[in-house]
XYZ file of C-alpha atoms in Angstrom:
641
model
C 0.000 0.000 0.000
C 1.118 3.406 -1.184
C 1.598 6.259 1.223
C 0.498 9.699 -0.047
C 2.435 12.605 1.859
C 5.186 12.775 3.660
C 5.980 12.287 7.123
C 8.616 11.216 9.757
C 9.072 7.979 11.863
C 12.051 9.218 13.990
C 10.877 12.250 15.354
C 10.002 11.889 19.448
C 8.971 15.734 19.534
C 5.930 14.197 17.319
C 3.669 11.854 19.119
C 1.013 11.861 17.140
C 1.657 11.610 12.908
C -0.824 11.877 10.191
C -0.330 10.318 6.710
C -2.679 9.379 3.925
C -3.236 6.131 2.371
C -3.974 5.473 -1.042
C -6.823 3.482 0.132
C -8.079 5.414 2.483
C -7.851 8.923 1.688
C -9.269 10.447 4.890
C -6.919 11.181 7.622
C -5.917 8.565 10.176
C -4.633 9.587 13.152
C -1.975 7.577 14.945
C -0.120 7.747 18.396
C 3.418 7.104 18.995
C 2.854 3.543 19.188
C 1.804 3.386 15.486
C -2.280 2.598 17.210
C -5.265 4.498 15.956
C -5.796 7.471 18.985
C -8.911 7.453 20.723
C -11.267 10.382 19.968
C -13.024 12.083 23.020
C -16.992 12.490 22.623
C -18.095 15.609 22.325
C -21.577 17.078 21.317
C -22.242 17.969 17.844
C -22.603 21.532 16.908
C -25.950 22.431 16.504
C -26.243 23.079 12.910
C -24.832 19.933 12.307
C -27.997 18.539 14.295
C -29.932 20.573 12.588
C -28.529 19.092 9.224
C -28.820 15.457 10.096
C -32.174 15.698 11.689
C -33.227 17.250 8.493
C -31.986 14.373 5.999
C -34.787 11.590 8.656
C -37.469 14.275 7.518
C -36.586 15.667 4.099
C -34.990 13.809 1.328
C -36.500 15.089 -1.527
C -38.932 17.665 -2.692
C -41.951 15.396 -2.037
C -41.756 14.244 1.323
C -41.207 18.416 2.548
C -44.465 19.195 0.084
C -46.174 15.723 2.082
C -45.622 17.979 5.533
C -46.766 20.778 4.310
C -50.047 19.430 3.147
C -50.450 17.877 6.260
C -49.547 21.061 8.472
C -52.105 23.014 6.385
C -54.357 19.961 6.732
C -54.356 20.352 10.447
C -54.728 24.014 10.834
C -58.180 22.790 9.114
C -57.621 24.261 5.794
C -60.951 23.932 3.259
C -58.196 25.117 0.349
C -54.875 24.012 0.069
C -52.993 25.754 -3.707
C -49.282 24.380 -4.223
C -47.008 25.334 -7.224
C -44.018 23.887 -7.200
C -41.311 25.074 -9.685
C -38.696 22.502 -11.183
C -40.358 19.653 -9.533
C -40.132 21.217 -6.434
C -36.363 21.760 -6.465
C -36.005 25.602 -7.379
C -39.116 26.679 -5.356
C -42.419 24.900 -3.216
C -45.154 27.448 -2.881
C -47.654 26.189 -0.597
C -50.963 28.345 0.716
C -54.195 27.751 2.483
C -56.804 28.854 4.268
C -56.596 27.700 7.821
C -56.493 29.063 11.128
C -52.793 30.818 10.727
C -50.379 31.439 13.165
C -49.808 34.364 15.330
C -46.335 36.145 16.701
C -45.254 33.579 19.194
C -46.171 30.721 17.096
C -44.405 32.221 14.172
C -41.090 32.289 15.884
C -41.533 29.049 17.403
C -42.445 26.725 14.337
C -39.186 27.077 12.946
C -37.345 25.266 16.142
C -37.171 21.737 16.309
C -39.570 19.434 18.144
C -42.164 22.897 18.324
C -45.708 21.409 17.888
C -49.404 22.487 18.817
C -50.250 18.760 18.705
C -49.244 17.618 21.551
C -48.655 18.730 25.309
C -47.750 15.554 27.525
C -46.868 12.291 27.461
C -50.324 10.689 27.339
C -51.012 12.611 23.667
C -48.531 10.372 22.420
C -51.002 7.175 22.602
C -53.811 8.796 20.950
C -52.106 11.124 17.937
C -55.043 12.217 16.069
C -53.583 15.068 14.073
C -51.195 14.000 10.886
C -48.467 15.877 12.245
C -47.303 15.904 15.510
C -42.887 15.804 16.367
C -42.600 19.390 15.341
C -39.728 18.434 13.212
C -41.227 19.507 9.421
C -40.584 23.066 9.262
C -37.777 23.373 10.982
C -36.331 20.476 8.914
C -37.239 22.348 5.787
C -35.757 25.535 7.063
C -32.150 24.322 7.992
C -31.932 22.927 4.404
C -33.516 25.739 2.416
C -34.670 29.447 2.602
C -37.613 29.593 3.863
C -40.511 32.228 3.909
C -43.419 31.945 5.898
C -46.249 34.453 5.433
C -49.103 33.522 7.868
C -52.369 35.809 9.214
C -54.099 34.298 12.306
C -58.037 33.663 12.308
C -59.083 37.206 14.607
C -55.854 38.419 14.530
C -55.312 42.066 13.536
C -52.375 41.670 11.607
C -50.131 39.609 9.907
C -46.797 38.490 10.059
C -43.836 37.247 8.014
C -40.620 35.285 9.026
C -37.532 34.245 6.834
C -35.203 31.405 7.324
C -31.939 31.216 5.050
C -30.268 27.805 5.786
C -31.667 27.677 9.345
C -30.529 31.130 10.376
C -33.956 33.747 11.898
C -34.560 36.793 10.964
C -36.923 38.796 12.898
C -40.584 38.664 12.014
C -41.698 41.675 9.919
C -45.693 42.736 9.551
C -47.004 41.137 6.641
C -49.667 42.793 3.852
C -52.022 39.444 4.370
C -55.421 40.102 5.815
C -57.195 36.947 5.367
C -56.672 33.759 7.197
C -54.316 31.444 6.218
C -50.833 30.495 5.570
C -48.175 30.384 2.246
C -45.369 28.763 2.719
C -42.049 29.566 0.259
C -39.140 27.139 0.062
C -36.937 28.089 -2.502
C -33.114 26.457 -3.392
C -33.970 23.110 -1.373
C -30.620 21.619 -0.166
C -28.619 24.577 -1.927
C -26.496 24.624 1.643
C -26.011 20.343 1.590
C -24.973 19.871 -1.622
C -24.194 16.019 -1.043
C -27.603 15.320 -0.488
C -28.947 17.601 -3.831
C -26.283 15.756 -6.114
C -28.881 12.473 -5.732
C -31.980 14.228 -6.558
C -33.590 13.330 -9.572
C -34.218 15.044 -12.968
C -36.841 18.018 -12.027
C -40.042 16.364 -14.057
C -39.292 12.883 -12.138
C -39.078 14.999 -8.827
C -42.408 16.842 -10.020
C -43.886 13.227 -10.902
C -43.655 11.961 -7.345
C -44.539 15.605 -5.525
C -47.900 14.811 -7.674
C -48.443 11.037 -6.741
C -47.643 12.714 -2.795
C -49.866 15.297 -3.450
C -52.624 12.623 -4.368
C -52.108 10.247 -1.744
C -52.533 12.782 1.063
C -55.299 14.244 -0.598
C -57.141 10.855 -1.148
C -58.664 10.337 3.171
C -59.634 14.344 2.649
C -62.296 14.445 -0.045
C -63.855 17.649 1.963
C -60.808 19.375 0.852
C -60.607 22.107 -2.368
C -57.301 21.327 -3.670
C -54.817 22.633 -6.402
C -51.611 21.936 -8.035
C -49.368 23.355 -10.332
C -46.070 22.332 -11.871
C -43.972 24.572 -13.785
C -41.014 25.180 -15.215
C -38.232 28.081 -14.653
C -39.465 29.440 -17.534
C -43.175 29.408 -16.682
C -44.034 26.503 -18.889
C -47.082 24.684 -17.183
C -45.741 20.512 -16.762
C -48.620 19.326 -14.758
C -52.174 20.893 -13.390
C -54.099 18.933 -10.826
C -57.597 20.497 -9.186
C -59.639 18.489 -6.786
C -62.495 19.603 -6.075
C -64.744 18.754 -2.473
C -66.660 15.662 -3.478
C -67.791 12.320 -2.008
C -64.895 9.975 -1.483
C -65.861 7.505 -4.242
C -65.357 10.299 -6.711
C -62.168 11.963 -5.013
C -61.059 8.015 -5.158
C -61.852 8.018 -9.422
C -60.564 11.581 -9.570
C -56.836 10.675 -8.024
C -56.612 7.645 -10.496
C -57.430 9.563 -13.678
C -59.334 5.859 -14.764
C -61.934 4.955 -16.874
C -63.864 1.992 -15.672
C -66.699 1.414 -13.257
C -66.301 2.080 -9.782
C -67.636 0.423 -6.489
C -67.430 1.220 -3.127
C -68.252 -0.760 0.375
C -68.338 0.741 4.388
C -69.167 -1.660 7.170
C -69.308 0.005 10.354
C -68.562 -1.873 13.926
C -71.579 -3.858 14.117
C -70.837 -5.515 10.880
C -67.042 -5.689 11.351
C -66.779 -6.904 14.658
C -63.170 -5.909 15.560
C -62.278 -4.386 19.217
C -61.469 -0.187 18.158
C -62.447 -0.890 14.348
C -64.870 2.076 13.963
C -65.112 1.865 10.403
C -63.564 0.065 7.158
C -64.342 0.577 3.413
C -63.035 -0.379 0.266
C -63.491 1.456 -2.965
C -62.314 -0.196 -6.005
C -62.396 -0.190 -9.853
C -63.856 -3.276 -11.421
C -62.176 -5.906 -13.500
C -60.576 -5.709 -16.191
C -59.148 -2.194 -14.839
C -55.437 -3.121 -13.368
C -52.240 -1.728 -13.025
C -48.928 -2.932 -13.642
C -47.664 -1.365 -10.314
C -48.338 -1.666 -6.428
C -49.057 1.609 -6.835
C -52.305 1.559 -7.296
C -53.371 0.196 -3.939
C -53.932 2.885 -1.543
C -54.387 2.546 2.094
C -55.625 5.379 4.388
C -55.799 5.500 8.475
C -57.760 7.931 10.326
C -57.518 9.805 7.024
C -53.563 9.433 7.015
C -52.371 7.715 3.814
C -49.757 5.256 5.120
C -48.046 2.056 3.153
C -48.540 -1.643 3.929
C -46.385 -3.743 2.120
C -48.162 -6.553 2.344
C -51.754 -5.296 1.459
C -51.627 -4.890 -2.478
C -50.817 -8.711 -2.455
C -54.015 -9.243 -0.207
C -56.101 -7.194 -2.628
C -54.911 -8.924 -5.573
C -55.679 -12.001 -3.991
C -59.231 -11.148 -3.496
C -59.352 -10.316 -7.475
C -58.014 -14.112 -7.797
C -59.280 -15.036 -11.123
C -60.144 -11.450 -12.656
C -56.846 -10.015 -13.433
C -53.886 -11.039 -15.482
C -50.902 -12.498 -13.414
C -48.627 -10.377 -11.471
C -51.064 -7.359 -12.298
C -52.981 -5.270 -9.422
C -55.710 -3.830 -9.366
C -57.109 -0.691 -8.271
C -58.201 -0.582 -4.599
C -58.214 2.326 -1.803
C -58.525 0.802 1.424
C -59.475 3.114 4.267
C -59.743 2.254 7.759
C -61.123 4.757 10.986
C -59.688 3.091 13.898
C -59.175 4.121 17.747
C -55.689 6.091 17.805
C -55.248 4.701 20.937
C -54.513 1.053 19.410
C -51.748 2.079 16.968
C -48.801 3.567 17.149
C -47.838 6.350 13.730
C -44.314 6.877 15.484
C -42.387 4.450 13.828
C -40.920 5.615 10.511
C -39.197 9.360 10.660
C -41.324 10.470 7.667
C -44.363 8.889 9.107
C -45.097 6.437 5.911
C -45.375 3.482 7.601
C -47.055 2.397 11.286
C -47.770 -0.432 13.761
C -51.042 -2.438 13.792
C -53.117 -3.472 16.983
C -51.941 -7.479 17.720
C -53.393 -9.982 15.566
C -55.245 -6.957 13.422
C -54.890 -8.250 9.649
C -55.435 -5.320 7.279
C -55.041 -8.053 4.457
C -57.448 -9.894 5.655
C -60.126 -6.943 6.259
C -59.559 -5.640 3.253
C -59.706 -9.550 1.374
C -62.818 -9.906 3.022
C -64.268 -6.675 1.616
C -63.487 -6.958 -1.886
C -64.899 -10.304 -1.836
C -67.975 -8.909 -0.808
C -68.339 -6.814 -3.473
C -67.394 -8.504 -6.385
C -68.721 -11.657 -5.595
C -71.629 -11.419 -2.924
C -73.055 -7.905 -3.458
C -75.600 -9.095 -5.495
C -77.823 -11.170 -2.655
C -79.151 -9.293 0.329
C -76.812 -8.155 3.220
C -76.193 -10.805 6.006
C -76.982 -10.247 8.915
C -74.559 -8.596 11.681
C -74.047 -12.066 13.545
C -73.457 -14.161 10.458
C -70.161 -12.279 9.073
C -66.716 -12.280 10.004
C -65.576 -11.659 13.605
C -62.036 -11.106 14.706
C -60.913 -14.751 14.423
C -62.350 -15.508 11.011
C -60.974 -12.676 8.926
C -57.909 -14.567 7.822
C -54.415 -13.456 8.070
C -51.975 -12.437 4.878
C -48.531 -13.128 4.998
C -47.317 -12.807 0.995
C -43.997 -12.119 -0.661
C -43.255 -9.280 -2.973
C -41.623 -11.611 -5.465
C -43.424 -13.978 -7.595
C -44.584 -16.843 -6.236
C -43.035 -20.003 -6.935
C -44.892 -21.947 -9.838
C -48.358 -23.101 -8.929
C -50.406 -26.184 -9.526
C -53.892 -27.088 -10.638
C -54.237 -27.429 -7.059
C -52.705 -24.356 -5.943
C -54.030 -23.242 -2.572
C -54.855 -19.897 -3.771
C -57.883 -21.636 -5.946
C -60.070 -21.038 -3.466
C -60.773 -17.955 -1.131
C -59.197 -18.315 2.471
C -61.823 -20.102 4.978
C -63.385 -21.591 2.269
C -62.706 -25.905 1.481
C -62.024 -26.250 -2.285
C -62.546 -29.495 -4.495
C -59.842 -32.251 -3.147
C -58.799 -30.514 -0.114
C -59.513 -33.065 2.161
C -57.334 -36.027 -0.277
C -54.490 -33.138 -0.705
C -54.440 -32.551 3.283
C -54.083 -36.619 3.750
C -51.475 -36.804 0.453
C -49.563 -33.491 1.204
C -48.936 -30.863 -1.210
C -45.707 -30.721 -1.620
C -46.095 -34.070 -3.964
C -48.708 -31.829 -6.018
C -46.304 -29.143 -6.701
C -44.305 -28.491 -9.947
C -40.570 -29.598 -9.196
C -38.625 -26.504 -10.243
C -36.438 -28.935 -12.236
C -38.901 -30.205 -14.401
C -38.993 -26.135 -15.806
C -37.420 -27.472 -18.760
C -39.173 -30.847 -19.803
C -37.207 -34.040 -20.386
C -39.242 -34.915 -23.303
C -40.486 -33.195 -26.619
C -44.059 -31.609 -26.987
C -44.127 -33.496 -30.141
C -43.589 -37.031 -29.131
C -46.571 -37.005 -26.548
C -49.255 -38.940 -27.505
C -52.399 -36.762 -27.116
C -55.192 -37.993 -25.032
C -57.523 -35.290 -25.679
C -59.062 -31.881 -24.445
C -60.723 -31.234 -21.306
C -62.847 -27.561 -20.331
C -61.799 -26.275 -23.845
C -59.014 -25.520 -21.321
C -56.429 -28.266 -21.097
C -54.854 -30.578 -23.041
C -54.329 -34.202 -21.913
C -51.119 -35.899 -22.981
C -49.185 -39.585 -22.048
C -45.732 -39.307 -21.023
C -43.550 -42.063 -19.981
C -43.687 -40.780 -16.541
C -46.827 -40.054 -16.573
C -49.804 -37.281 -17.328
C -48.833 -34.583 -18.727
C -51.329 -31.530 -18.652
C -51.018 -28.320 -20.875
C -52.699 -24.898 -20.830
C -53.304 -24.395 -24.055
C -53.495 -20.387 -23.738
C -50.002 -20.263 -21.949
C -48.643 -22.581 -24.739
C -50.322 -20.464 -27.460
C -49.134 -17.349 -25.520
C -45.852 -18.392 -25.148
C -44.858 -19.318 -28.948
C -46.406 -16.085 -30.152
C -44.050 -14.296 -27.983
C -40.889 -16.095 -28.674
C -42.075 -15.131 -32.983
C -43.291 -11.540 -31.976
C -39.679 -10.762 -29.758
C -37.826 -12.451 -32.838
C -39.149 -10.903 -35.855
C -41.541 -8.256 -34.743
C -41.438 -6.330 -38.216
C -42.897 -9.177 -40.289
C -45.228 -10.890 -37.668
C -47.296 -7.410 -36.491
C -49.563 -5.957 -38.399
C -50.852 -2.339 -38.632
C -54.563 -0.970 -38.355
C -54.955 2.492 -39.108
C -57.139 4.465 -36.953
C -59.962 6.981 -38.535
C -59.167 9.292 -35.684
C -55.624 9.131 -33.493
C -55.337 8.205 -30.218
C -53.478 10.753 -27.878
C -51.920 9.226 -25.329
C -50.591 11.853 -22.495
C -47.589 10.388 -21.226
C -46.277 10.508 -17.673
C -44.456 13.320 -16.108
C -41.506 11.184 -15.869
C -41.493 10.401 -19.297
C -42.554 13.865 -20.822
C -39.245 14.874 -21.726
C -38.631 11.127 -23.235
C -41.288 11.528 -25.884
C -39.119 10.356 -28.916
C -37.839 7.559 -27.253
C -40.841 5.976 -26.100
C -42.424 6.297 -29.496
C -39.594 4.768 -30.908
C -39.689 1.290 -29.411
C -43.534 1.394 -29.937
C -43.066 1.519 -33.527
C -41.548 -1.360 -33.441
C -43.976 -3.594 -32.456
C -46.506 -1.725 -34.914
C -47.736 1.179 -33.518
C -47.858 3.944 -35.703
C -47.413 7.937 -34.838
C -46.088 10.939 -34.053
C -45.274 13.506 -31.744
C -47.912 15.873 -30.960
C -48.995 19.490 -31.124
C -49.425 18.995 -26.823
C -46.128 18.398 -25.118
C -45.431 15.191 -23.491
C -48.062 14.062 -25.551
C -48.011 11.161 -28.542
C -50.776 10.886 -31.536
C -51.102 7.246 -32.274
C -52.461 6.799 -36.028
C -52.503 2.985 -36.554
C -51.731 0.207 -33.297
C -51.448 -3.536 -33.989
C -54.091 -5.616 -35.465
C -54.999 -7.711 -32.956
C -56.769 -10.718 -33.321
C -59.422 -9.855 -30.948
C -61.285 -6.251 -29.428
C -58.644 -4.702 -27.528
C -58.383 -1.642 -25.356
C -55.431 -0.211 -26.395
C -55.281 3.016 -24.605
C -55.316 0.694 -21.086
C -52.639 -1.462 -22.529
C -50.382 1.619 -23.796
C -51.121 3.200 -19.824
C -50.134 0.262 -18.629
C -47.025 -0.164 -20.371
C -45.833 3.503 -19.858
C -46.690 3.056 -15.664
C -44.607 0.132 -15.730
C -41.984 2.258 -17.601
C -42.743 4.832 -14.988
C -42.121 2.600 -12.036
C -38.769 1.450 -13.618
C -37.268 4.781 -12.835
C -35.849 5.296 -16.468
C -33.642 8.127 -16.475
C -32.397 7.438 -20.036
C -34.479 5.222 -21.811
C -32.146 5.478 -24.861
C -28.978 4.223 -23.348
C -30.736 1.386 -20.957
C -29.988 -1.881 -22.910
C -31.692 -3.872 -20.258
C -34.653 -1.147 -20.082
C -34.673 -1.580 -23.955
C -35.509 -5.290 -23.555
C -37.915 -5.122 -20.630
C -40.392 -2.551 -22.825
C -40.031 -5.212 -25.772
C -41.127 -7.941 -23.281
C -43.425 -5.919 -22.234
C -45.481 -5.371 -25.286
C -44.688 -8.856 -27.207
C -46.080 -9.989 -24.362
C -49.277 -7.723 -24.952
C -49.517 -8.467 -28.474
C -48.998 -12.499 -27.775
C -51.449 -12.527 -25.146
C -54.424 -10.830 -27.160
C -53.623 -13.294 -30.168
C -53.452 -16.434 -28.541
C -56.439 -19.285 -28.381
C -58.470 -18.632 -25.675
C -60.436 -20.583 -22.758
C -63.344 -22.065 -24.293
C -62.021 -22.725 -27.358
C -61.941 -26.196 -28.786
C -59.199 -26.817 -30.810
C -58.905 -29.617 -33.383
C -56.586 -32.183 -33.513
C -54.946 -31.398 -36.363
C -54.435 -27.483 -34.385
C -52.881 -29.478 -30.974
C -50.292 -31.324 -32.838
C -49.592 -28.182 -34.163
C -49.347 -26.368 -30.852
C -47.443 -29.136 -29.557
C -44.745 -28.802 -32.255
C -44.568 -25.080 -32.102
C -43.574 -25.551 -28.619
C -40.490 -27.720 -29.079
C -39.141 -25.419 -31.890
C -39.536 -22.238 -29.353
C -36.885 -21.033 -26.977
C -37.950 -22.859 -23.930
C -38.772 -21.144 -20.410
C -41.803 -23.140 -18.517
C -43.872 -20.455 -18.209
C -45.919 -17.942 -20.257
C -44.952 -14.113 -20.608
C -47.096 -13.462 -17.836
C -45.362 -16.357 -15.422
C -47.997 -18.872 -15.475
C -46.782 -22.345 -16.152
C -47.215 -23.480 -19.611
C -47.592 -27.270 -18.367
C -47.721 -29.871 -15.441
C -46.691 -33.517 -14.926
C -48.847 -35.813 -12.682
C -46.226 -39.356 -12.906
C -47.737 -42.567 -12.328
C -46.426 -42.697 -8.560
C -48.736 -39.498 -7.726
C -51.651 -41.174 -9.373
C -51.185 -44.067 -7.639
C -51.017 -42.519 -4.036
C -54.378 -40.584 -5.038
C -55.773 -43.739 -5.411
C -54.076 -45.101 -2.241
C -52.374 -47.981 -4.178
């Protein structure tokens, strides 16, 4: 190892010597003995504090704009405007209508842990405001330069305060005469330049302030909101108004979707859960899905909080609706007793601790159920649905789950016995479950003799081993995408459209316009940039063999692209390849055979060849499998031989 510097080994005036390593460029310190010295605590200086405690609260524009909301939100604001300028980067202007702040609570709202929320120790069991450490505008104002301009409710005057990196000056009278509060924080981070070097590009900053924005203002549909994204140069990226409206149509407004919409509240005679006051779900029907988790919101006591587990519950109560590894789109809200949970345990507030053995999965499972499946007979009464112990528990994996099985044990909704369970309990599943080593057959499609078709679903076929079953859509899907990803040119075909379809991208992909058009065209899709910025005129999309919503697949494709976080979608190879997946997939899905389609013989010999000559993988696009092997041994155990 190299030493940069220079320095002296026989010296005894110098007990301690510093030197640099090439390694380790920071300075070492070392005693006479060669041995790191020991460093005496001390306290940190306070704007150092002040710094750090800033980074738990603020780490990009969005979560300062999410405390701001929520301060305004609890001063009981009816109107809450925002414009944010750059994404949110050069300048957040926030301004409402709420109670204000006078003199004293001026100067004090700046300093750390300064709250009107709380007084004692007991207010901590029972937070009922969304805010409540006193930590977001003083976090805001250490980091930034800060300008609050606030008039109280019977107050005389005004008054104004600015903050320039955490440094007071004293209030001035302000020319405000009405009620309220706007909020200025302009040059976020320009004193921490560290932390601004990882901020993103200023329309995928002003993307996420939006999606924020919406969350928070999903649990207050009472609420008159607007927001505004511009540019430096006054060019208008993104306009959002909500107006005060039911929460069904707040819930439709946030997504932006087409589609029918349903909504469910049972109240704490039907729910039957100690401190569960209410719980609703509001959901669009099938086919409407997203690509992303995304699109499952959860709300408590009007906070918008994240549960990882919960979009997999919800997508498990659409079991059988929606296409694989697709979710759909739920809002979840819940009005329990504060008292039971604790909001205290994540810095930014985004995440918080359930009551013991309280399954929000399994609340909200039971819900959507309900609606999709059951709201069509009369309501049951209180006594006959689910109490504590029979709304089942979720436990789910945010990666795919391994393959499944005719038998899989998400056939059938929790709680309720499905065909064979009782043989499958006595045989044991695991000898009913696809051996991940079989992904790749040890025989050829072709050399199967074919038994026949059962459900216009699944094809029967004699192996050596055994019974082999096939899905004839996977199959079908998955040879038309191996021939679509190979030769996309010559295999799609174009449909012109009498009028275009103008697709609005998202603000993360606004300023990728080109790009994203480009690898549509590919696949057959037809267009141009148009007039509106950000914008893309379709003028011919694939012919597909079947009706096809095209504007929900193109949305879908572009939030997936969305949630990929592509910063350069021309020089991401691997980005490249997942969009191509992504719509062969599409295309090959749409064309294939369907369920409920009986197919010749003459058409499953066919299918069967196709599959040998294809690139092999096990499962279709979407990740079902494309087949299953029963051998001899299982079929002899079912019979108990």
């Amino acid at each position: 190892m190299s030493l940069q510097g220079v320095y002296e080994l026989d010296r005894p005036e110098a007990p301690d010597l510093v030197f640099y390593t090439a390694m380790q460029p920071e300075m070492i310190k070392l005693d006479a003995s060669g041995v790191n010295a020991p460093q005496s605590i001390r306290l940190l200086a306070p704007e150092i504090i002040h710094r750090i405690a800033a980074g738990e609260i603020v780490d990009r524009p969005s979560s300062l704009l999410k405390e701001l909301i929520e301060n305004s939100l609890d001063a009981k604001a009816t109107e809450i405007k925002m414009t944010l300028i750059e994404g949110g980067i050069e300048k957040i202007q926030i301004e409402d209508n709420g109670w204000g702040m006078s003199l004293g609570d001026l100067r004090a709202c700046v300093q750390r842990h300064a709250t009107s929320k709380i007084s004692k120790l007991e207010d901590l069991d029972a937070i009922a405001s969304l805010g409540f450490r006193g930590e977001a505008l003083a976090a805001g104002a250490s980091v930034s330069k800060l300008k609050i301009d606030t008039f109280q409710l019977g107050a005389k005057e005004g008054w104004q305060l600015e903050v320039l990196g955490g440094n007071k000056r004293d209030p001035t009278p302000s020319l405000r005469t009405v009620a309220g509060t706007k909020i200025e924080v302009q040059d976020l981070f320009f004193n921490v330049p560290a932390r601004k070097q990882f901020l993103k590009r200023s329309s995928t900053e002003l993307s996420e302030c939006l999606e924020i924005f919406q969350n928070v203002a999903l649990g207050h549909p009472q609420v008159h909101f607007e927001f505004f994204g511009i540019t430096s140069g006054g060019e208008l990226k993104a306009e959002k108004i909500l107006k005060p409206t039911t929460s069904l149509e707040r819930f439709k407004a946030v997504t932006g979707l087409s589609g029918n919409f349903k909504e469910l509240v049972w109240n704490t005679d039907q729910l039957k859960v100690p401190g569960l006051n209410r719980a609703s779900v509001r959901l669009g029907e099938p086919p409407l899905a997203s690509a992303t988790q995304k699109s499952v919101k959860l709300t408590v006591n009007s906070r918008f909080v994240v549960d990882k587990r919960l979009p997999f519950a919800c997508r498990e109560g659409f079991l059988g609706l929606l296409e694989i590894n697709a979710f759909p789109v739920v809002w979840v809200d819940f009005e329990i007793d504060p008292k039971l949970l604790d909001v205290n345990v994540h810095p930014q507030k985004k995440e918080i601790r359930w009551p013991p053995a309280f399954s929000a999965g399994g609340i909200a499972y039971k819900l959507i159920r309900e609606i999709l499946f059951e709201s069509s007979r009369p309501q049951s009464p209180a006594s006959e649905l689910a109490t504590p112990q029979e709304i089942p528990s979720f436990t789910f994996s945010a990666k795919p789950s391994s393959p499944v099985t005719p038998f899989s044990e998400n056939a059938n909704p929790p709680n309720s016995p499905g065909p064979y369970s009782e043989v499958l309990k006595n045989l044991g599943r695991p000898n009913f479950r696809l051996n991940e080593t079989h992904v790749v057959p040890d025989f050829t499609f072709s050399s199967l003799r074919v038994v026949g078709e059962v459900g216009a679903a699944w094809i029967v076929c004699e192996a050596e081993s055994g019974l082999i079953l096939i899905d004839q859509h996977a199959a079908h899907e998955r040879v038309q995408f191996e021939k679509i990803l190979s030769r996309p040119d010559s295999l799609v075909r174009s449909k012109p459209l009498m009028v275009p379809l103008i697709i609005e991208l998202p603000l993360g992909l606004k300023d990728q316009a080109a790009a994203v058009l480009l690898h549509f065209q590919k696949f057959g899709f037809e267009g141009e940039l148009s007039s509106k910025p950000g914008s893309i005129d379709f003028n011919a999309l694939p012919d597909a063999d079947r009706s096809l919503n095209w504007e929900n697949q193109i949305k879908e494709i572009l939030e997936f692209l969305l949630e990929e976080s592509c910063e350069n979608l021309d020089s991401s190879q691997g980005l490249k390849n997942k969009l191509q997946n992504k719509l062969a997939a599409s295309l090959a899905c749409h064309g294939s055979v369907r369920r409920g389609q009986r197919l010749t013989n003459e058409q499953i010999s066919a299918l069967l060849r196709d599959l040998d000559s294809v690139e092999w993988g096990g499962f279709c696009p979407h990740g079902r499998p494309v087949w299953f092997e029963l051998r001899h041994s299982q079929i002899e155990n079912f019979f108990h031989r």
